[in-house]
Coordinates of C-alpha atoms in Angstrom, one line a residue:
X27 CA 53.7 -48.5 37.3
X28 CA 51.6 -47.5 40.3
X29 CA 49.8 -44.9 38.2
X30 CA 48.9 -47.5 35.6
X31 CA 47.7 -49.9 38.3
X32 CA 45.4 -47.2 39.8
X33 CA 44.1 -46.3 36.3
X34 CA 43.4 -49.9 35.4
X35 CA 41.6 -50.5 38.7
X36 CA 39.4 -47.5 38.0
X37 CA 36.0 -48.7 36.7
X38 CA 35.4 -45.6 34.5
X39 CA 38.7 -46.1 32.7
X40 CA 38.1 -49.9 32.2
X41 CA 34.6 -49.1 30.8
X42 CA 36.1 -46.9 28.1
X43 CA 38.5 -49.7 27.0
X44 CA 37.6 -51.6 23.8
X45 CA 35.5 -54.6 24.2
X46 CA 37.4 -57.7 25.1
X47 CA 40.6 -55.8 25.8
X48 CA 41.0 -57.1 29.4
X49 CA 40.2 -60.6 28.2
X50 CA 43.1 -60.4 25.7
X51 CA 45.5 -59.5 28.6
X52 CA 44.3 -62.5 30.7
X53 CA 44.6 -65.0 27.8
X54 CA 47.4 -67.7 28.5
X55 CA 50.5 -67.7 26.4
X56 CA 50.3 -69.9 23.4
X57 CA 52.4 -73.0 23.3
X58 CA 55.8 -72.9 21.7
X59 CA 56.9 -69.8 23.5
X60 CA 60.2 -69.7 25.4
X61 CA 60.3 -71.0 29.1
X62 CA 61.5 -67.7 30.3
X63 CA 58.4 -65.9 29.1
X64 CA 56.1 -68.5 30.7
X65 CA 57.9 -69.0 34.0
X66 CA 58.1 -65.4 34.9
X67 CA 55.2 -63.6 33.3
X68 CA 55.7 -59.9 33.2
X69 CA 53.1 -57.1 33.3
X70 CA 52.3 -55.2 30.2
X71 CA 54.2 -52.3 31.5
X72 CA 57.3 -54.4 32.0
X73 CA 57.0 -55.8 28.5
X74 CA 56.6 -52.3 27.2
X75 CA 60.0 -51.3 28.8
X76 CA 61.8 -54.4 27.3
X77 CA 62.8 -53.7 23.8
X78 CA 61.9 -56.5 21.4
X79 CA 64.8 -58.7 20.4
X80 CA 65.8 -58.0 16.9
X81 CA 68.2 -60.5 15.2
X82 CA 71.5 -59.0 14.2
X83 CA 72.0 -58.5 10.6
X84 CA 74.0 -61.4 9.0
X85 CA 77.6 -60.9 8.2
X86 CA 79.3 -61.4 5.0
X87 CA 80.5 -64.8 6.1
X88 CA 77.0 -65.7 6.9
X89 CA 75.9 -64.7 3.5
X90 CA 78.7 -66.6 2.0
X91 CA 77.8 -69.7 4.0
X92 CA 74.2 -69.4 3.1
X93 CA 75.2 -69.4 -0.6
X94 CA 77.5 -72.4 0.0
X95 CA 76.2 -74.5 2.8
X96 CA 78.6 -77.3 2.3
X97 CA 81.6 -75.1 3.0
X98 CA 80.3 -73.7 6.3
X99 CA 78.9 -76.2 8.9
X100 CA 77.4 -73.4 11.1
X101 CA 74.7 -73.0 8.6
X102 CA 73.3 -76.3 9.7
X103 CA 72.4 -74.8 13.2
X104 CA 70.6 -71.8 11.8
X105 CA 67.2 -73.4 11.7
X106 CA 67.5 -74.4 15.3
X107 CA 68.2 -70.8 16.3
X108 CA 65.1 -69.4 14.6
X109 CA 62.6 -70.9 17.0
X110 CA 64.3 -69.3 20.0
X111 CA 64.3 -65.9 18.3
X112 CA 60.5 -66.1 17.6
X113 CA 59.3 -66.4 21.2
X114 CA 61.4 -63.4 22.3
X115 CA 59.6 -61.2 19.7
X116 CA 56.1 -62.4 20.6
X117 CA 55.4 -59.9 23.5
X118 CA 55.9 -56.9 21.1
X119 CA 52.4 -57.0 19.6
X120 CA 50.7 -57.1 23.0
X121 CA 52.5 -53.9 24.2
X122 CA 51.8 -52.1 20.9
X123 CA 48.1 -53.0 21.1
X124 CA 47.8 -51.6 24.6
X125 CA 49.5 -48.3 23.7
X126 CA 47.3 -47.9 20.6
X127 CA 44.1 -48.6 22.6
X128 CA 45.2 -46.2 25.4
X129 CA 45.9 -43.5 22.9
X130 CA 42.6 -44.1 21.1
X131 CA 40.7 -43.6 24.4
X132 CA 42.6 -40.4 25.1
X133 CA 41.9 -39.1 21.5
X134 CA 38.2 -40.0 21.9
X135 CA 38.0 -38.0 25.1
X136 CA 39.7 -35.1 23.6
X137 CA 37.4 -35.1 20.5
X138 CA 34.4 -35.3 22.9
X139 CA 35.7 -32.2 24.7
X140 CA 36.2 -30.4 21.5
X141 CA 32.7 -31.1 20.3
X142 CA 31.2 -30.0 23.6
X143 CA 33.3 -26.8 23.5
X144 CA 32.2 -26.1 19.9
X145 CA 28.6 -26.6 20.8
X146 CA 28.9 -24.4 23.8
X147 CA 30.5 -21.6 21.7
X148 CA 27.8 -21.9 19.1
X149 CA 25.1 -21.6 21.7
X150 CA 26.8 -18.6 23.2
X151 CA 27.1 -16.9 19.8
X152 CA 23.4 -17.5 19.1
X153 CA 22.5 -16.1 22.4
X154 CA 24.5 -13.0 21.8
X155 CA 23.2 -12.6 18.2
X156 CA 19.6 -12.7 19.4
X157 CA 19.9 -9.2 20.8
X158 CA 20.9 -7.7 17.5
X159 CA 18.3 -6.7 14.9
X160 CA 17.7 -9.3 12.2
X161 CA 19.0 -8.8 8.7
X162 CA 16.3 -7.0 6.7
X163 CA 14.4 -9.2 4.3
X164 CA 13.8 -7.9 0.8
X165 CA 10.0 -8.0 0.3
X166 CA 8.0 -7.6 -2.9
X167 CA 6.7 -4.0 -3.2
X168 CA 3.0 -3.3 -3.0
X169 CA 1.5 -1.9 -6.2
X170 CA -0.7 1.2 -5.9
X171 CA -2.8 2.1 -9.0
X172 CA -3.6 5.8 -9.1
X173 CA -6.2 6.8 -11.7
X174 CA -5.6 10.5 -12.4
X175 CA -4.5 12.8 -15.2
X176 CA -0.8 13.5 -15.8
X177 CA -0.9 17.0 -14.2
X178 CA 0.0 15.4 -10.8
X179 CA 2.9 13.1 -10.5
X180 CA 1.8 10.9 -7.5
X181 CA 5.0 8.8 -7.6
X182 CA 6.8 11.8 -6.3
X183 CA 4.6 11.9 -3.2
X184 CA 5.0 8.2 -2.5
X185 CA 8.7 8.0 -3.2
X186 CA 10.6 6.7 -0.1
X187 CA 7.4 5.7 1.7
X188 CA 7.0 2.2 3.1
X189 CA 4.1 0.3 4.6
X190 CA 4.9 -0.4 8.2
X191 CA 8.6 0.2 7.4
X192 CA 8.8 -3.1 5.5
X193 CA 7.1 -2.9 2.1
X194 CA 7.9 -0.3 -0.6
X195 CA 5.2 1.3 -2.7
X196 CA 5.3 1.0 -6.5
X197 CA 3.0 3.6 -8.1
X198 CA 1.3 3.0 -11.4
X199 CA -0.5 6.1 -12.6
X200 CA -2.8 6.3 -15.6
X201 CA -6.2 7.6 -16.7
X202 CA -9.3 5.5 -17.1
X203 CA -8.9 5.7 -20.8
X204 CA -5.4 4.2 -20.7
X205 CA -6.2 1.0 -18.8
X206 CA -8.0 -2.2 -19.4
X207 CA -8.4 -5.2 -17.1
X208 CA -9.6 -8.7 -16.5
X209 CA -10.7 -10.0 -13.1
X210 CA -10.8 -13.6 -11.8
X211 CA -12.2 -15.3 -8.8
X212 CA -9.0 -16.8 -7.5
X213 CA -6.2 -14.7 -9.0
X214 CA -7.8 -11.3 -8.6
X215 CA -7.5 -8.4 -11.1
X216 CA -4.9 -8.0 -13.8
X217 CA -4.6 -4.5 -15.3
X218 CA -3.1 -3.7 -18.7
X219 CA -1.8 -0.1 -18.9
X220 CA -0.7 1.7 -22.0
X221 CA 2.6 3.4 -21.5
X222 CA 4.6 5.7 -23.8
X223 CA 8.3 4.5 -23.9
X224 CA 10.6 6.3 -26.1
X225 CA 7.7 7.5 -28.3
X226 CA 6.4 3.9 -28.6
X227 CA 3.1 2.9 -27.0
X228 CA 3.5 -0.3 -25.1
X229 CA 1.3 -2.3 -22.7
X230 CA 2.4 -3.2 -19.2
X231 CA 0.5 -5.7 -17.1
X232 CA 0.5 -5.8 -13.3
X233 CA -1.8 -6.8 -10.4
X234 CA -2.7 -3.8 -8.2
X235 CA -2.9 -4.2 -4.5
X236 CA -4.7 -0.9 -3.9
X237 CA -6.3 1.8 -6.0
X238 CA -6.7 5.6 -5.6
X239 CA -9.4 7.1 -7.9
X240 CA -8.9 10.8 -8.5
X241 CA -10.9 10.9 -11.8
X242 CA -14.6 10.9 -12.5
X243 CA -15.7 7.4 -13.4
X244 CA -18.7 8.4 -15.4
X245 CA -19.9 11.3 -17.4
X246 CA -22.5 11.5 -20.1
X247 CA -20.0 13.1 -22.3
X248 CA -19.3 10.6 -25.1
X249 CA -16.3 8.3 -24.3
X250 CA -16.3 9.1 -20.6
X251 CA -18.2 6.1 -19.2
X252 CA -15.7 4.0 -17.3
X253 CA -18.1 2.3 -14.9
X254 CA -17.2 -1.1 -16.4
X255 CA -13.6 -0.6 -15.1
X256 CA -14.9 0.2 -11.7
X257 CA -16.9 -2.9 -11.7
X258 CA -13.9 -4.9 -12.8
X259 CA -11.7 -3.6 -10.0
X260 CA -14.4 -4.3 -7.5
X261 CA -14.9 -7.8 -9.0
X262 CA -11.2 -8.5 -8.5
X263 CA -11.4 -7.5 -4.8
X264 CA -9.0 -4.5 -5.1
X265 CA -9.4 -2.2 -2.1
X266 CA -9.4 1.5 -2.6
X267 CA -9.7 5.0 -1.2
X268 CA -12.5 5.9 -1.5
X269 CA -14.0 2.4 -1.8
X270 CA -15.0 1.2 -5.2
X271 CA -18.5 0.6 -3.9
X272 CA -18.9 4.3 -3.1
X273 CA -17.3 5.4 -6.4
X274 CA -19.8 3.4 -8.4
X275 CA -22.7 4.9 -6.3
X276 CA -21.4 8.4 -7.1
X277 CA -21.8 7.7 -10.8
X278 CA -25.4 9.1 -10.5
X279 CA -25.9 12.5 -8.9
X280 CA -29.6 11.9 -8.2
X281 CA -28.7 8.7 -6.4
X282 CA -26.3 10.6 -4.2
X283 CA -28.9 13.3 -3.6
X284 CA -31.3 10.6 -2.3
X285 CA -28.8 9.9 0.4
X286 CA -28.7 13.6 1.3
X287 CA -32.5 13.6 1.5
X288 CA -32.2 10.9 4.3
X289 CA -29.8 13.2 6.2
X290 CA -32.2 16.1 5.7
X291 CA -35.0 14.2 7.3
X292 CA -32.9 12.8 10.1
X293 CA -31.0 16.0 11.0
X294 CA -33.7 18.5 10.1
X295 CA -33.6 21.6 7.9
X296 CA -31.9 23.7 10.5
X297 CA -28.8 21.5 10.9
X298 CA -28.8 20.2 7.3
X299 CA -30.3 22.9 5.0
X300 CA -30.7 20.9 1.7
X301 CA -31.9 22.7 -1.4
X302 CA -35.1 21.5 -2.8
X303 CA -34.9 19.3 -5.9
X304 CA -37.3 17.6 -8.3
X305 CA -36.4 14.5 -10.2
X306 CA -37.9 13.6 -13.7
X307 CA -37.0 10.2 -15.1
X308 CA -37.7 11.5 -18.6
X309 CA -39.1 14.5 -20.4
X310 CA -42.7 13.4 -20.4
X311 CA -43.3 14.6 -16.8
X312 CA -41.6 17.9 -17.3
X313 CA -44.8 20.0 -17.8
X314 CA -44.3 23.0 -15.5
X315 CA -42.3 24.2 -12.6
X316 CA -43.9 25.6 -9.4
X317 CA -41.6 28.6 -9.3
X318 CA -39.1 30.5 -11.5
X319 CA -36.3 30.9 -12.1
X320 CA -35.1 27.3 -11.8
X321 CA -31.9 25.5 -12.6
X322 CA -32.3 22.4 -14.8
X323 CA -29.6 19.7 -14.6
X324 CA -29.6 17.1 -17.4
X325 CA -28.1 13.7 -16.7
X326 CA -24.8 13.2 -15.0
X327 CA -22.1 15.7 -15.8
X328 CA -19.4 17.7 -14.0
X329 CA -17.9 21.2 -14.0
X330 CA -21.1 23.0 -14.7
X331 CA -22.0 21.0 -17.8
X332 CA -25.6 20.2 -18.5
X333 CA -26.9 23.0 -16.3
X334 CA -29.4 25.6 -17.6
X335 CA -31.0 28.5 -15.9
X336 CA -34.7 28.9 -16.9
X337 CA -36.5 32.1 -16.2
X338 CA -40.1 31.4 -17.4
X339 CA -42.5 28.8 -18.6
X340 CA -41.6 29.2 -22.3
X341 CA -38.0 28.6 -21.7
X342 CA -38.9 25.6 -19.5
X343 CA -40.8 24.0 -22.5
X344 CA -37.9 24.7 -24.8
X345 CA -35.4 22.9 -22.5
X346 CA -37.8 20.0 -22.2
X347 CA -37.4 19.2 -25.9
X348 CA -33.6 19.2 -25.3
X349 CA -34.0 16.7 -22.5
X350 CA -36.1 14.5 -24.9
X351 CA -33.4 14.5 -27.5
X352 CA -30.8 13.6 -24.8
X353 CA -32.9 10.7 -23.7
X354 CA -31.9 11.0 -20.0
X355 CA -33.3 12.0 -16.7
X356 CA -33.3 15.6 -15.4
X357 CA -33.6 17.5 -12.1
X358 CA -34.9 20.9 -11.3
X359 CA -34.1 23.1 -8.3
X360 CA -34.9 26.7 -7.3
X361 CA -32.3 29.2 -8.4
X362 CA -30.6 30.8 -5.3
X363 CA -29.4 34.3 -5.7
X364 CA -26.1 33.7 -4.0
X365 CA -23.6 36.0 -2.5
X366 CA -20.9 33.3 -2.5
X367 CA -20.4 29.6 -2.7
X368 CA -19.2 27.5 0.2
X369 CA -17.1 24.3 -0.1
X370 CA -16.1 22.2 3.0
X371 CA -13.7 19.4 2.2
X372 CA -12.6 16.5 4.4
X373 CA -9.4 14.5 3.8
X374 CA -9.1 11.9 6.6
X375 CA -9.2 14.0 9.8
X376 CA -8.3 17.2 8.1
X377 CA -10.9 19.8 7.4
X378 CA -10.8 23.0 5.3
X379 CA -13.5 25.5 4.2
X380 CA -13.5 27.9 1.3
X381 CA -15.7 30.6 -0.1
X382 CA -15.9 31.5 -3.8
X383 CA -17.3 34.8 -5.0
X384 CA -18.0 35.5 -8.6
X385 CA -16.4 38.6 -10.0
X386 CA -17.5 38.4 -13.6
X387 CA -21.2 38.3 -12.5
X388 CA -22.0 34.9 -14.0
X389 CA -24.7 33.0 -12.2
X390 CA -22.3 30.0 -12.2
X391 CA -19.6 30.8 -9.7
X392 CA -17.2 28.3 -11.3
X393 CA -17.5 30.1 -14.6
X394 CA -15.6 33.2 -15.4
X395 CA -13.6 35.2 -12.9
X396 CA -14.1 34.4 -9.2
X397 CA -12.3 35.1 -6.0
X398 CA -11.4 32.2 -3.7
X399 CA -10.8 32.6 0.0
X400 CA -10.2 30.1 2.8
X401 CA -12.5 30.6 5.8
X402 CA -12.6 29.1 9.3
X403 CA -14.5 26.0 10.1
X404 CA -17.6 25.9 12.3
X405 CA -19.3 23.1 14.1
X406 CA -22.2 23.4 11.6
X407 CA -19.9 23.0 8.6
X408 CA -18.2 20.0 10.3
X409 CA -21.6 18.4 10.9
X410 CA -22.4 18.7 7.2
X411 CA -19.3 17.0 5.9
X412 CA -19.1 14.4 8.6
X413 CA -22.7 13.4 8.0
X414 CA -22.1 13.1 4.2
X415 CA -18.8 11.2 4.9
X416 CA -20.9 8.3 6.3
X417 CA -22.5 7.6 2.9
X418 CA -22.0 4.2 1.2
X419 CA -20.0 2.7 3.9
X420 CA -17.7 5.7 4.6
X421 CA -15.9 8.3 2.5
X422 CA -12.2 9.0 3.3
X423 CA -12.2 12.0 0.9
X424 CA -15.2 14.1 0.3
X425 CA -16.5 17.7 0.0
X426 CA -19.8 19.4 0.4
X427 CA -20.9 22.3 -1.8
X428 CA -23.4 24.9 -0.6
X429 CA -24.6 28.3 -1.6
X430 CA -25.1 31.3 0.7
X431 CA -28.0 33.3 -0.6
X432 CA -28.6 36.9 -0.4
X433 CA -31.5 36.1 1.9
X434 CA -28.9 35.1 4.6
X435 CA -29.6 31.3 4.3
X436 CA -27.4 28.4 3.3
X437 CA -28.4 25.8 0.8
X438 CA -26.5 22.5 0.4
X439 CA -26.5 21.5 -3.3
X440 CA -24.0 18.7 -3.8
X441 CA -21.5 16.2 -2.4
X442 CA -18.3 15.2 -4.1
X443 CA -16.1 12.1 -3.5
X444 CA -12.4 11.4 -4.0
X445 CA -12.5 12.8 -7.5
X446 CA -13.0 16.3 -6.2
X447 CA -10.6 18.9 -7.5
X448 CA -8.2 20.4 -5.0
X449 CA -8.4 24.2 -4.7
X450 CA -6.9 27.0 -2.7
X451 CA -3.4 27.7 -1.5
X452 CA -3.0 24.3 0.1
X453 CA -3.1 22.1 -2.9
X454 CA 0.4 20.5 -2.2
X455 CA -0.6 20.1 1.5
X456 CA -3.8 18.4 0.5
X457 CA -1.9 16.0 -1.8
X458 CA 0.4 15.1 1.0
X459 CA -2.6 14.5 3.2
X460 CA -4.0 12.1 0.6
X461 CA -0.7 10.4 0.4
X462 CA -0.6 9.8 4.2
X463 CA -4.2 8.7 4.1
X464 CA -3.6 6.1 1.4
X465 CA -0.5 4.7 3.2
X466 CA -2.4 4.3 6.4
X467 CA -5.3 2.6 4.6
X468 CA -3.0 0.3 2.7
X469 CA -1.2 -0.7 5.9
X470 CA -4.5 -1.4 7.6
X471 CA -6.0 -3.4 4.7
X472 CA -3.0 -5.2 3.2
X473 CA -1.0 -5.9 6.4
X474 CA -3.7 -5.9 9.0
X475 CA -1.8 -3.3 11.1
X476 CA -4.0 -0.5 12.4
X477 CA -2.1 2.8 12.4
X478 CA -2.6 5.3 15.2
X479 CA -4.9 8.1 14.2
X480 CA -4.5 11.6 15.4
X481 CA -6.3 12.1 18.7
X482 CA -7.6 15.6 17.8
X483 CA -9.3 16.7 14.6
X484 CA -7.1 18.9 12.5
X485 CA -8.7 22.0 11.1
X486 CA -6.8 24.3 8.7
X487 CA -7.0 27.9 9.8
X488 CA -7.3 30.6 7.1
X489 CA -4.2 32.5 6.4
X490 CA -5.3 35.5 4.5
X491 CA -8.3 36.7 2.5
X492 CA -8.3 36.2 -1.2
X493 CA -6.6 32.9 -1.9
X494 CA -7.0 33.1 -5.6
X495 CA -7.9 35.9 -8.0
X496 CA -9.0 35.0 -11.5
X497 CA -9.0 38.6 -12.5
X498 CA -8.5 42.1 -11.1
X499 CA -11.8 43.5 -10.1
X500 CA -12.9 47.0 -9.3
X501 CA -14.5 47.7 -6.0
X502 CA -17.9 47.9 -7.5
X503 CA -17.6 44.4 -9.0
X504 CA -16.1 42.7 -6.0
X505 CA -18.6 44.3 -3.6
X506 CA -21.4 41.9 -4.5
X507 CA -20.9 40.0 -1.3
X508 CA -19.6 42.0 1.6
X509 CA -21.3 40.9 4.8
X510 CA -19.6 40.5 8.1
X511 CA -16.9 37.8 8.7
X512 CA -16.8 35.1 11.2
X513 CA -16.7 36.2 14.8
X514 CA -16.8 32.9 16.6
X515 CA -17.4 29.2 16.0
X516 CA -21.0 29.5 17.4
X517 CA -22.0 32.1 14.9
X518 CA -24.5 30.9 12.4
X519 CA -23.0 30.3 8.9
X520 CA -25.5 32.7 7.3
X521 CA -23.8 35.5 9.3
X522 CA -20.4 34.0 9.8
X523 CA -18.5 34.0 6.5
X524 CA -18.8 36.8 4.0
X525 CA -16.5 37.4 1.0
X526 CA -14.9 40.6 0.4
X527 CA -12.3 42.3 -1.9
X528 CA -8.7 42.6 -1.0
X529 CA -7.3 46.0 -1.9
X530 CA -3.6 46.5 -1.7
X531 CA -2.3 46.7 1.9
X532 CA -0.2 49.7 1.1
X533 CA -0.4 52.3 -1.6
X534 CA -2.1 55.5 -2.4
X535 CA -5.5 54.0 -2.0
X536 CA -5.2 53.2 1.7
X537 CA -4.8 56.8 3.0
X538 CA -7.8 57.9 0.9
X539 CA -10.1 55.4 2.4
X540 CA -9.1 55.9 6.0
X541 CA -11.3 59.0 6.6
X542 CA -14.4 57.0 5.5
X543 CA -13.8 54.1 7.9
X544 CA -16.0 55.7 10.5
X545 CA -19.0 54.3 8.7
X546 CA -17.9 50.8 9.7
X547 CA -16.4 51.6 13.0
X548 CA -18.9 49.5 14.9
X549 CA -18.0 46.6 12.7
X550 CA -14.3 46.9 13.4
X551 CA -14.9 47.2 17.1
X552 CA -16.9 44.0 17.0
X553 CA -14.1 42.2 15.3
X554 CA -11.5 43.5 17.7
X555 CA -13.5 42.5 20.8
X556 CA -14.2 39.0 19.5
X557 CA -10.7 38.3 18.3
X558 CA -9.2 39.3 21.7
X559 CA -11.0 36.4 23.3
X560 CA -11.0 33.8 20.6
X561 CA -7.7 34.1 18.8
X562 CA -4.0 34.6 19.3
X563 CA -2.4 38.0 18.8
X564 CA -1.2 37.2 15.3
X565 CA -4.5 35.9 14.2
X566 CA -6.2 38.9 15.8
X567 CA -4.0 41.2 13.8
X568 CA -4.7 39.3 10.6
X569 CA -8.4 39.4 11.2
X570 CA -8.3 43.1 12.0
X571 CA -6.6 43.8 8.7
X572 CA -9.1 41.8 6.8
X573 CA -12.0 43.5 8.5
X574 CA -10.5 46.9 7.6
X575 CA -10.2 45.8 4.0
X576 CA -13.8 44.5 4.1
X577 CA -15.1 47.7 5.5
X578 CA -13.2 49.6 2.9
X579 CA -14.9 47.5 0.2
X580 CA -18.3 48.0 1.8
X581 CA -18.1 51.7 1.4
X582 CA -18.3 51.3 -2.4
X583 CA -21.3 49.0 -2.2
X584 CA -23.5 51.5 -0.2

């Protein structure tokens, strides 16, 4: 009782009671109730302890009397007893209402506590889950269009690669002749590619996000003019490596040569020794050449096509008539009696240099049998390729071709773009470099994330002489170019890199040549002294072996 009084006197408890509950307790007893209930009012707790008066069940006699009121006079007093029983049962609803209200307040408090506890637990779980990595979201892969022949499966090199660890790369590879497209201002470029599926040729459509061009976009050979596709890709805003702007500019070799002329005038003939060239828009101006022999290049072609060596004035006039029938422009340049060709390639920040020596004796080094060898890079070679890599807004992949003449001078003759062929022993490595370059470029262009570039320039070091042999050559054939090899990075290219044959390292030929090596003893000493200061022990040994082989070959050329 005291506990309930304290609780009822508490303001917070009373505030939680239903509206009008205290007024119901203070309401006076309605008339007609028993005097006992009005004379001594009891508290709700007292009324709760008093069980309500329940009338006893009627007996059999009462039921009988009810059925026959005339036989039982007690039935006449039953109506008078009913009013007395009603007031005694009146306090029951008040006690029941108090208990139900009290229990409802307790239940409401418990529910509020449960809701607060659940909210607290949810907040704690969210706080703990924030430290864990989020569930990876499946993103739509980026589509890379590779324009190349089927000799290289580029999908193999991009398999498992992702852009910024989020987007997969889907490779679509085809040649220029196998694709068609339509470009729109808002929706970009849609490419239709012909694919062989189970012997049936079907067309698959997709929207490329990036393009890698490894095929020549234009040649004057019939059916090899794909400049309209390059324009369509550029119209659709498709980024590429190299850029489509540069690829279209490379569709005309005299146009590219004009950019090299600017480098020739800015750097000077000593740093950028460009071969002289004369441009004729048509055959009418091809009257005479200032010197002979000359090389005439007709139109835009590749792999030595359209090139003719002219020895005299009569031959020059004959080839002029051919240019008239072709209906194209032509260029002439002095013929350089070369010892070997030089090629410096650049893929991203990776540099490689090669020399190619003709074995078959053809004036075109890329025709017939030739010996290919990787050589070391010099600052002068790097200047050549870096200067040409700035053409047309920048070239990610390019190569410079030059000729080292028998007069000891170098002559730059051509620049190639991303369609350049890969040569040497590092073809697979170069393809992997192109893959990494394309991934970095796609991440930068498509996602806006700039990848970290290597801090130092990577230059591939030559492994051994004679990377590729097209045919076995006798010493007299392969001794056409046998000057000294590179001694240091500061040595001029005209004296630095010289080709030479590669006789077997062991065999009956080696002991026979050893007594004659005294003729080149000074050459070997020079190599040994230089390599001790500029190379490691392994490289020094390799260079020494190559120098001995070179000296052995030079004995036959004397």
